[in-house]
PDB file of C-alpha atoms in Angstrom:
ATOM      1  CA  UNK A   1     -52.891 -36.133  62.273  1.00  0.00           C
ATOM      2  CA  UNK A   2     -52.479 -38.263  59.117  1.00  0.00           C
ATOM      3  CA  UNK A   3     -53.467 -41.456  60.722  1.00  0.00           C
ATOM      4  CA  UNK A   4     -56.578 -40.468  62.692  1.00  0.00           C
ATOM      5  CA  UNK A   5     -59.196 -42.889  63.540  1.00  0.00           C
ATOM      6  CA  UNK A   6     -62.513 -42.891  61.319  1.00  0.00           C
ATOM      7  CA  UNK A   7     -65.736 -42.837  63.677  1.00  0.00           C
ATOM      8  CA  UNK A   8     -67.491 -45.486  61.416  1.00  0.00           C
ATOM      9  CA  UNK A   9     -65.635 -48.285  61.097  1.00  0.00           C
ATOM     10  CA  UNK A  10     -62.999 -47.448  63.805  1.00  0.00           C
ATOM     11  CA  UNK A  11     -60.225 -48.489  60.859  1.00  0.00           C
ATOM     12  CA  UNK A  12     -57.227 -46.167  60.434  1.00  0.00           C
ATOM     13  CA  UNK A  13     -57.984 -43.678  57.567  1.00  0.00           C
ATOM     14  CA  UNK A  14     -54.333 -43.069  56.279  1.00  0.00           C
ATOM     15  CA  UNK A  15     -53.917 -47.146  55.753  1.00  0.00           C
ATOM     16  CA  UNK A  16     -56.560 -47.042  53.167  1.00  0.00           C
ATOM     17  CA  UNK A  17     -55.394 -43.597  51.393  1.00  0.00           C
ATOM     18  CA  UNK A  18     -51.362 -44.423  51.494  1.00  0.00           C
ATOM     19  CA  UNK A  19     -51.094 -47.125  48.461  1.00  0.00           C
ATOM     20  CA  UNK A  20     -53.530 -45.127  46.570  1.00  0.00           C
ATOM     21  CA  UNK A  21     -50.866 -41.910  46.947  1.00  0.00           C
ATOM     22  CA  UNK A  22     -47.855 -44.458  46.667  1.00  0.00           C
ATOM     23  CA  UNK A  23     -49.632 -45.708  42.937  1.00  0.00           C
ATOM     24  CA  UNK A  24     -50.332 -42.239  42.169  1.00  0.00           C
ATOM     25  CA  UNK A  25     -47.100 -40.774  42.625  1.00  0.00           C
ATOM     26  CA  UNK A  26     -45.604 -44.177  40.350  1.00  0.00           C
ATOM     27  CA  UNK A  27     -47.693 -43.430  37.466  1.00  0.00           C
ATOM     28  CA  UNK A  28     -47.786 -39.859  37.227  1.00  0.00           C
ATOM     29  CA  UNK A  29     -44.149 -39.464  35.062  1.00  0.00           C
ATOM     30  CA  UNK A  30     -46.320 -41.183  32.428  1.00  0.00           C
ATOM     31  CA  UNK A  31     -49.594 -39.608  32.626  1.00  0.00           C
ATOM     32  CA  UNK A  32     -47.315 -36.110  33.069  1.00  0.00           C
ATOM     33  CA  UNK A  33     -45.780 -37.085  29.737  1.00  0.00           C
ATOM     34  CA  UNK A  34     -48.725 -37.673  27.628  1.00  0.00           C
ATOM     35  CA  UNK A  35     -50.810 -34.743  29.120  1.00  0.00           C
ATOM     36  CA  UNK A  36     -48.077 -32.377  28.448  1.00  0.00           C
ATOM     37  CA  UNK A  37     -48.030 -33.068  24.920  1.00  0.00           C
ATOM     38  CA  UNK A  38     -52.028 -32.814  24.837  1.00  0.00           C
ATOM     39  CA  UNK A  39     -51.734 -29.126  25.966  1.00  0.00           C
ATOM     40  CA  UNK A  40     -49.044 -28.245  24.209  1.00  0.00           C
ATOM     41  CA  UNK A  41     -51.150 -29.730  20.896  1.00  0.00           C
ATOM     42  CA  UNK A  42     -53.599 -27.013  21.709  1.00  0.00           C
ATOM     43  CA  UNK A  43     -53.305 -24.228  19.062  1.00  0.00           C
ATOM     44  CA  UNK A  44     -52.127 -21.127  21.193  1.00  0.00           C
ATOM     45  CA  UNK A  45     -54.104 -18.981  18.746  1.00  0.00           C
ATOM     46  CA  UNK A  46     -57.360 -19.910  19.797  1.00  0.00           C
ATOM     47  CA  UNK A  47     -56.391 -19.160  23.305  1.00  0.00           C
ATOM     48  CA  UNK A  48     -55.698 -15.818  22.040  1.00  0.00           C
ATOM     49  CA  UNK A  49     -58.570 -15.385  20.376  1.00  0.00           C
ATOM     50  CA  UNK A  50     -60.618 -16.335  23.681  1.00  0.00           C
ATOM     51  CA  UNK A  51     -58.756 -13.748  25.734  1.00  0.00           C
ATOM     52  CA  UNK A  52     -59.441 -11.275  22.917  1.00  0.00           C
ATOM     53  CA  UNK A  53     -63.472 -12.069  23.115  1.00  0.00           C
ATOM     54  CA  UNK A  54     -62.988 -10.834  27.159  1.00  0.00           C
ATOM     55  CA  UNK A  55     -61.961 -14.312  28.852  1.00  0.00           C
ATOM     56  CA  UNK A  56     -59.899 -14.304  31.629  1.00  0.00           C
ATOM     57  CA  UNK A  57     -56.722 -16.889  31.712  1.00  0.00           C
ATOM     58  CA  UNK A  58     -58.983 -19.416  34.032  1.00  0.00           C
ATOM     59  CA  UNK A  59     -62.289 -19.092  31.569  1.00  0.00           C
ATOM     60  CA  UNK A  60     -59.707 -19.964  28.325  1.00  0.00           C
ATOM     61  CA  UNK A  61     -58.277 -22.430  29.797  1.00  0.00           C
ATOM     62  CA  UNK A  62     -61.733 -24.267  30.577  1.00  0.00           C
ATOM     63  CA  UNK A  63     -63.750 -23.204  27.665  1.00  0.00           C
ATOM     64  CA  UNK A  64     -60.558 -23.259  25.012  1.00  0.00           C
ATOM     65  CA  UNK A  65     -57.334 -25.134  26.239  1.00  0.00           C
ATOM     66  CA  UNK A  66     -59.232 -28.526  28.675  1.00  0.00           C
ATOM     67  CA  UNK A  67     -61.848 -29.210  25.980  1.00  0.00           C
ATOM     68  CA  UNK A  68     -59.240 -29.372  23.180  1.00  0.00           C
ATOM     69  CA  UNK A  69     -56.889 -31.806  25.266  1.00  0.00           C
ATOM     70  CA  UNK A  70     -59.086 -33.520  27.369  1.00  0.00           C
ATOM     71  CA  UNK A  71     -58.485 -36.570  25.165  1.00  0.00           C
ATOM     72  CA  UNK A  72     -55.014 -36.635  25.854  1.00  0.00           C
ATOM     73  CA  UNK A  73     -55.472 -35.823  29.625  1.00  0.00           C
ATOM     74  CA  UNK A  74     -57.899 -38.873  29.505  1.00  0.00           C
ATOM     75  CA  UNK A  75     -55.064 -41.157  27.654  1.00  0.00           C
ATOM     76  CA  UNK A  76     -52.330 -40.126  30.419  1.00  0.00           C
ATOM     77  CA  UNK A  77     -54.958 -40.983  33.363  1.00  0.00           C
ATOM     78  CA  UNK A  78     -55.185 -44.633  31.613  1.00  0.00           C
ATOM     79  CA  UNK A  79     -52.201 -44.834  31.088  1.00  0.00           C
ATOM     80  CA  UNK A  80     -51.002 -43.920  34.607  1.00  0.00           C
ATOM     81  CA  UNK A  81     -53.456 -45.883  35.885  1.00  0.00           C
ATOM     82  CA  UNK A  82     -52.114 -49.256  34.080  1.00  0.00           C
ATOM     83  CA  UNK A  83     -48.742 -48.531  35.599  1.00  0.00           C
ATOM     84  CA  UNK A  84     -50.086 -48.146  38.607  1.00  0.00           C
ATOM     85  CA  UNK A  85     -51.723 -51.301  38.537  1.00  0.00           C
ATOM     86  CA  UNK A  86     -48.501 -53.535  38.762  1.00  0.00           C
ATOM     87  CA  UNK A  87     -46.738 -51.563  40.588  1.00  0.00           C
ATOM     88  CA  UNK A  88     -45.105 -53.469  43.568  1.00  0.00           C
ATOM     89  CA  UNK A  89     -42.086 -52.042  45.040  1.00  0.00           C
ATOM     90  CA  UNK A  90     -42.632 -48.867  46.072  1.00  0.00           C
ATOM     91  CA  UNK A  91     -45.979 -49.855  47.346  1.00  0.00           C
ATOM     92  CA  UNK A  92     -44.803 -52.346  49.621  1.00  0.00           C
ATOM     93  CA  UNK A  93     -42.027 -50.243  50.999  1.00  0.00           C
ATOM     94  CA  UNK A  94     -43.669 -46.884  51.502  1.00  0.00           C
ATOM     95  CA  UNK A  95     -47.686 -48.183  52.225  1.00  0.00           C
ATOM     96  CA  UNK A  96     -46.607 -51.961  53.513  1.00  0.00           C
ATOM     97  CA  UNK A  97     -48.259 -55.365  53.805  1.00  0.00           C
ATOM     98  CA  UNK A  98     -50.842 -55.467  56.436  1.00  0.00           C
ATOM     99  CA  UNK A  99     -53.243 -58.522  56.708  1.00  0.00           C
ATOM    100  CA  UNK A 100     -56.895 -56.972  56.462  1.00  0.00           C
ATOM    101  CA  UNK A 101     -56.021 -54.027  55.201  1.00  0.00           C
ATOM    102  CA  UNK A 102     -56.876 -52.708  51.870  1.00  0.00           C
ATOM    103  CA  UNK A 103     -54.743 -53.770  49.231  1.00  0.00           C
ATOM    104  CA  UNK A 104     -53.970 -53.255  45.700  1.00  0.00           C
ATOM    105  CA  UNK A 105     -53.995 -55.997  43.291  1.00  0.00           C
ATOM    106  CA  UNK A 106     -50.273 -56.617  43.554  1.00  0.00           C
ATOM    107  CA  UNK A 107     -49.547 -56.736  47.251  1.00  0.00           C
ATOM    108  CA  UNK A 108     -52.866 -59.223  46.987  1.00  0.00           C
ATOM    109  CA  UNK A 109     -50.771 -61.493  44.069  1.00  0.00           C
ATOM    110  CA  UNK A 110     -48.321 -61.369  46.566  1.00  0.00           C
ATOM    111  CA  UNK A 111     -49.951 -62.421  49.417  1.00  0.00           C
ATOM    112  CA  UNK A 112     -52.201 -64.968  48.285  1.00  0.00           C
ATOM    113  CA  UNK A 113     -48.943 -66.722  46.629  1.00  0.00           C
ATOM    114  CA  UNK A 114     -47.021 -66.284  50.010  1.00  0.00           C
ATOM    115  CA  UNK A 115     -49.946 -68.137  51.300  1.00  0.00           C
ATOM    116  CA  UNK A 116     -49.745 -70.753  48.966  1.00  0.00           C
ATOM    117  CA  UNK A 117     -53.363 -69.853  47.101  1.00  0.00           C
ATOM    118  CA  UNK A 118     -51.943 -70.267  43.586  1.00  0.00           C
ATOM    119  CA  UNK A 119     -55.457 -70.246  41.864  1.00  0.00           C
ATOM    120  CA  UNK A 120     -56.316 -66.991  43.950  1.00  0.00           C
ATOM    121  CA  UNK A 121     -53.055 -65.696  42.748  1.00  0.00           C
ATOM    122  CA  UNK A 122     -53.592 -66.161  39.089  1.00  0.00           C
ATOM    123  CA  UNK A 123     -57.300 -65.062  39.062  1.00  0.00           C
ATOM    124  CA  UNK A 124     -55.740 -61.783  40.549  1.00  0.00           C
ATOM    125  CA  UNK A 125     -53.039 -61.866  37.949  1.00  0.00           C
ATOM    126  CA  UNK A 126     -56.043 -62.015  35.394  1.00  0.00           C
ATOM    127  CA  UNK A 127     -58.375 -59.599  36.704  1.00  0.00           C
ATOM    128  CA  UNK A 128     -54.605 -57.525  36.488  1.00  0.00           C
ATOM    129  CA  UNK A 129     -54.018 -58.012  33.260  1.00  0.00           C
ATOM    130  CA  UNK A 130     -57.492 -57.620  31.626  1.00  0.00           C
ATOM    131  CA  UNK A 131     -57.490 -53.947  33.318  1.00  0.00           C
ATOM    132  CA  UNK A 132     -54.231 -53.352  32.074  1.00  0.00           C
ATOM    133  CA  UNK A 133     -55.324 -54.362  28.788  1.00  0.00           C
ATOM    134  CA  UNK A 134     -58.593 -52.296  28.997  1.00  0.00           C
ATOM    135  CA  UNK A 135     -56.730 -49.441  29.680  1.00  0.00           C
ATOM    136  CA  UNK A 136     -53.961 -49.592  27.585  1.00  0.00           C
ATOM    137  CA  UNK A 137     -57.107 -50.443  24.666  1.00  0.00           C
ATOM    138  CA  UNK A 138     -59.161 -47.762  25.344  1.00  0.00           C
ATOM    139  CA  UNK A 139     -56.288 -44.913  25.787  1.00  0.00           C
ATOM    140  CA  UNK A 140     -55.383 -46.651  21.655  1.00  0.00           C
ATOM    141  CA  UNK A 141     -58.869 -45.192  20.647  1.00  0.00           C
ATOM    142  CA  UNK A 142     -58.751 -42.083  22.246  1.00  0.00           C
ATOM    143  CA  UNK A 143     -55.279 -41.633  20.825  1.00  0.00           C
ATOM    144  CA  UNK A 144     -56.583 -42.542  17.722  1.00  0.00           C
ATOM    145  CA  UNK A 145     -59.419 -40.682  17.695  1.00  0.00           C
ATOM    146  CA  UNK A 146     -57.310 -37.558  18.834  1.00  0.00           C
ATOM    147  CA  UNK A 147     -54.793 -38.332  16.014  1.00  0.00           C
ATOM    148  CA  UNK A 148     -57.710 -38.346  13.325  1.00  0.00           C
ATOM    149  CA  UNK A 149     -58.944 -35.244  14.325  1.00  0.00           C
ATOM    150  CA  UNK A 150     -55.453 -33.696  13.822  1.00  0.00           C
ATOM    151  CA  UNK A 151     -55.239 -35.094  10.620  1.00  0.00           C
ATOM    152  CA  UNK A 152     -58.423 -33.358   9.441  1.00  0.00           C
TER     153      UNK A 152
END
């Protein structure tokens, strides 16, 4: 069953798991995106030249292809993971709103301003934005960084 009981805290296991999916599946047209355009960055050449030297398709792709686009991989998990981060909707329709369960940050804004804890609410709203922002910052560098070594 999806939903079975864990044997140390006696809390459903699919409550904690389900807005965790629900994010996942919201941010992953953005992280798909970015990734996509990693690997296809990666010159198909040296693939070639791997497969040549007796790799298999699975040892290229790890020794040759990952290592050359793991920056961009790492830029559409940020990414994907700052849209995640505000994402609302979907979370409260598919995973719901249940009082001591665990939450993400915007089902928490929610609740604590339903309850009338404004200051909670916009302490939330900051921790919210500052990961957004650290995300969104450190995906620049590696983008950056990724860009630079195309250049050269």
């Amino acid at each position: 069953r999806a939903m079975r009981k864990s044997d140390a805290t006696g809390k459903t296991i699919g409550y904690v798991f389900l807005p965790l999916f629900v994010q996942e599946a919201v941010g992953e047209s953005v992280a798909q995106a970015v990734t996509r355009t990693a690997f296809e960055e990666v010159d198909p050449g040296l693939v070639a030249v791997a497969r040549t030297l007796g790799r298999g398709p699975i040892a290229a792709f790890f020794r040759v292809t990952l290592p050359l686009a793991w920056r961009g991989v790492a830029a559409g998990a940020l990414l994907a993971f700052a849209r995640a981060l505000g994402e609302f909707g979907a979370t409260i329709l598919v995973a719901g709103s249940t009082e001591g369960r665990p939450q993400t940050l915007a089902l928490a804004v929610f609740h604590r301003a339903q309850l009338g804890d404004d200051a909670g609410a916009l302490r939330l709203v900051g921790w919210t934005v500052a990961l957004a922002f650290a995300a969104v910052w450190t995906t620049e560098i590696v983008m950056r960084r990724r860009a630079r070594r195309l250049d050269t």
